[in-house]
Amino acid sequence: MEITVKLFATLRKGRFDKETREYSDGTTVGQIIDELNIPRDQVSIIFVNNKHAAPYLQLSHGDVVAFFPPIGGG
């Protein structure tokens, strides 16, 4: 199944901004994080199809997944 993966801010470094990638049926958000070699503690916010999501969520063909690192400021 095709999933579009978007990475933001520091998660893009050495990776990509946006890619459509092929995954097996039943793939979870967490499996994508692992496949991209991103430490899970570096992913603070996850959206699937513009809705907040958890790492255990199983994805469907055509989903768009966005990963954001912790956001700081002050």
PDB file of C-alpha atoms in Angstrom:
ATOM      1  CA  MET A   1       0.000   0.000   0.000  1.00  0.00           C
ATOM      2  CA  GLU A   2       1.165   3.543  -0.672  1.00  0.00           C
ATOM      3  CA  ILE A   3       1.651   5.902   2.273  1.00  0.00           C
ATOM      4  CA  THR A   4       2.821   9.501   2.008  1.00  0.00           C
ATOM      5  CA  VAL A   5       5.283  10.343   4.783  1.00  0.00           C
ATOM      6  CA  LYS A   6       6.039  13.952   5.730  1.00  0.00           C
ATOM      7  CA  LEU A   7       8.874  14.903   8.067  1.00  0.00           C
ATOM      8  CA  PHE A   8       9.165  18.297   9.731  1.00  0.00           C
ATOM      9  CA  ALA A   9      11.919  20.399  11.298  1.00  0.00           C
ATOM     10  CA  THR A  10      14.875  18.402  12.652  1.00  0.00           C
ATOM     11  CA  LEU A  11      13.387  15.066  11.547  1.00  0.00           C
ATOM     12  CA  ARG A  12      14.165  16.047   7.928  1.00  0.00           C
ATOM     13  CA  LYS A  13      17.908  16.260   8.534  1.00  0.00           C
ATOM     14  CA  GLY A  14      19.595  13.610   6.402  1.00  0.00           C
ATOM     15  CA  ARG A  15      16.227  12.208   5.321  1.00  0.00           C
ATOM     16  CA  PHE A  16      13.543  13.862   3.187  1.00  0.00           C
ATOM     17  CA  ASP A  17      10.667  16.342   3.406  1.00  0.00           C
ATOM     18  CA  LYS A  18       7.922  14.291   1.761  1.00  0.00           C
ATOM     19  CA  GLU A  19       7.901  10.884   0.077  1.00  0.00           C
ATOM     20  CA  THR A  20       5.283   8.413  -1.059  1.00  0.00           C
ATOM     21  CA  ARG A  21       6.505   4.985   0.006  1.00  0.00           C
ATOM     22  CA  GLU A  22       5.299   1.394  -0.320  1.00  0.00           C
ATOM     23  CA  TYR A  23       4.423  -0.514   2.878  1.00  0.00           C
ATOM     24  CA  SER A  24       2.826  -3.868   3.690  1.00  0.00           C
ATOM     25  CA  ASP A  25      -0.827  -4.058   4.712  1.00  0.00           C
ATOM     26  CA  GLY A  26      -1.158  -3.709   8.467  1.00  0.00           C
ATOM     27  CA  THR A  27       1.848  -1.412   8.848  1.00  0.00           C
ATOM     28  CA  THR A  28       1.597   0.827  11.907  1.00  0.00           C
ATOM     29  CA  VAL A  29       2.763   4.383  12.413  1.00  0.00           C
ATOM     30  CA  GLY A  30       5.389   3.099  14.863  1.00  0.00           C
ATOM     31  CA  GLN A  31       6.802   0.700  12.290  1.00  0.00           C
ATOM     32  CA  ILE A  32       7.359   3.609   9.915  1.00  0.00           C
ATOM     33  CA  ILE A  33       9.183   5.553  12.643  1.00  0.00           C
ATOM     34  CA  ASP A  34      11.400   2.517  13.236  1.00  0.00           C
ATOM     35  CA  GLU A  35      11.991   1.910   9.512  1.00  0.00           C
ATOM     36  CA  LEU A  36      13.183   5.504   9.157  1.00  0.00           C
ATOM     37  CA  ASN A  37      15.624   4.986  12.062  1.00  0.00           C
ATOM     38  CA  ILE A  38      14.089   7.832  14.029  1.00  0.00           C
ATOM     39  CA  PRO A  39      14.336   7.351  17.805  1.00  0.00           C
ATOM     40  CA  ARG A  40      10.756   7.358  19.077  1.00  0.00           C
ATOM     41  CA  ASP A  41      11.565   9.966  21.722  1.00  0.00           C
ATOM     42  CA  GLN A  42      12.377  12.375  18.869  1.00  0.00           C
ATOM     43  CA  VAL A  43       8.794  12.168  17.554  1.00  0.00           C
ATOM     44  CA  SER A  44       6.460  14.283  19.647  1.00  0.00           C
ATOM     45  CA  ILE A  45       3.461  14.834  17.376  1.00  0.00           C
ATOM     46  CA  ILE A  46       1.965  12.453  14.800  1.00  0.00           C
ATOM     47  CA  PHE A  47      -0.831  13.238  12.374  1.00  0.00           C
ATOM     48  CA  VAL A  48      -2.538  10.797  10.014  1.00  0.00           C
ATOM     49  CA  ASN A  49      -4.759  12.504   7.455  1.00  0.00           C
ATOM     50  CA  ASN A  50      -4.608  15.739   9.504  1.00  0.00           C
ATOM     51  CA  LYS A  51      -5.805  14.042  12.715  1.00  0.00           C
ATOM     52  CA  HIS A  52      -3.724  13.329  15.810  1.00  0.00           C
ATOM     53  CA  ALA A  53      -2.576   9.682  15.862  1.00  0.00           C
ATOM     54  CA  ALA A  54      -0.689   7.198  18.045  1.00  0.00           C
ATOM     55  CA  PRO A  55       2.195   4.881  17.066  1.00  0.00           C
ATOM     56  CA  TYR A  56      -0.008   1.768  17.288  1.00  0.00           C
ATOM     57  CA  LEU A  57      -2.435   3.013  14.594  1.00  0.00           C
ATOM     58  CA  GLN A  58      -2.616   0.729  11.543  1.00  0.00           C
ATOM     59  CA  LEU A  59      -2.441   2.620   8.290  1.00  0.00           C
ATOM     60  CA  SER A  60      -4.501   2.264   5.114  1.00  0.00           C
ATOM     61  CA  HIS A  61      -3.608   2.748   1.452  1.00  0.00           C
ATOM     62  CA  GLY A  62      -3.389   6.444   0.604  1.00  0.00           C
ATOM     63  CA  ASP A  63      -2.896   7.697   4.160  1.00  0.00           C
ATOM     64  CA  VAL A  64      -0.714  10.748   4.758  1.00  0.00           C
ATOM     65  CA  VAL A  65       1.454  10.556   7.895  1.00  0.00           C
ATOM     66  CA  ALA A  66       3.231  13.600   9.346  1.00  0.00           C
ATOM     67  CA  PHE A  67       5.901  13.454  12.051  1.00  0.00           C
ATOM     68  CA  PHE A  68       7.000  16.427  14.165  1.00  0.00           C
ATOM     69  CA  PRO A  69       9.804  16.615  16.738  1.00  0.00           C
ATOM     70  CA  PRO A  70       9.321  18.184  20.180  1.00  0.00           C
ATOM     71  CA  ILE A  71       8.694  21.888  19.748  1.00  0.00           C
ATOM     72  CA  GLY A  72      10.380  24.349  22.057  1.00  0.00           C
ATOM     73  CA  GLY A  73      10.264  28.028  22.520  1.00  0.00           C
ATOM     74  CA  GLY A  74       9.992  30.655  25.068  1.00  0.00           C
TER      75      GLY A  74
END
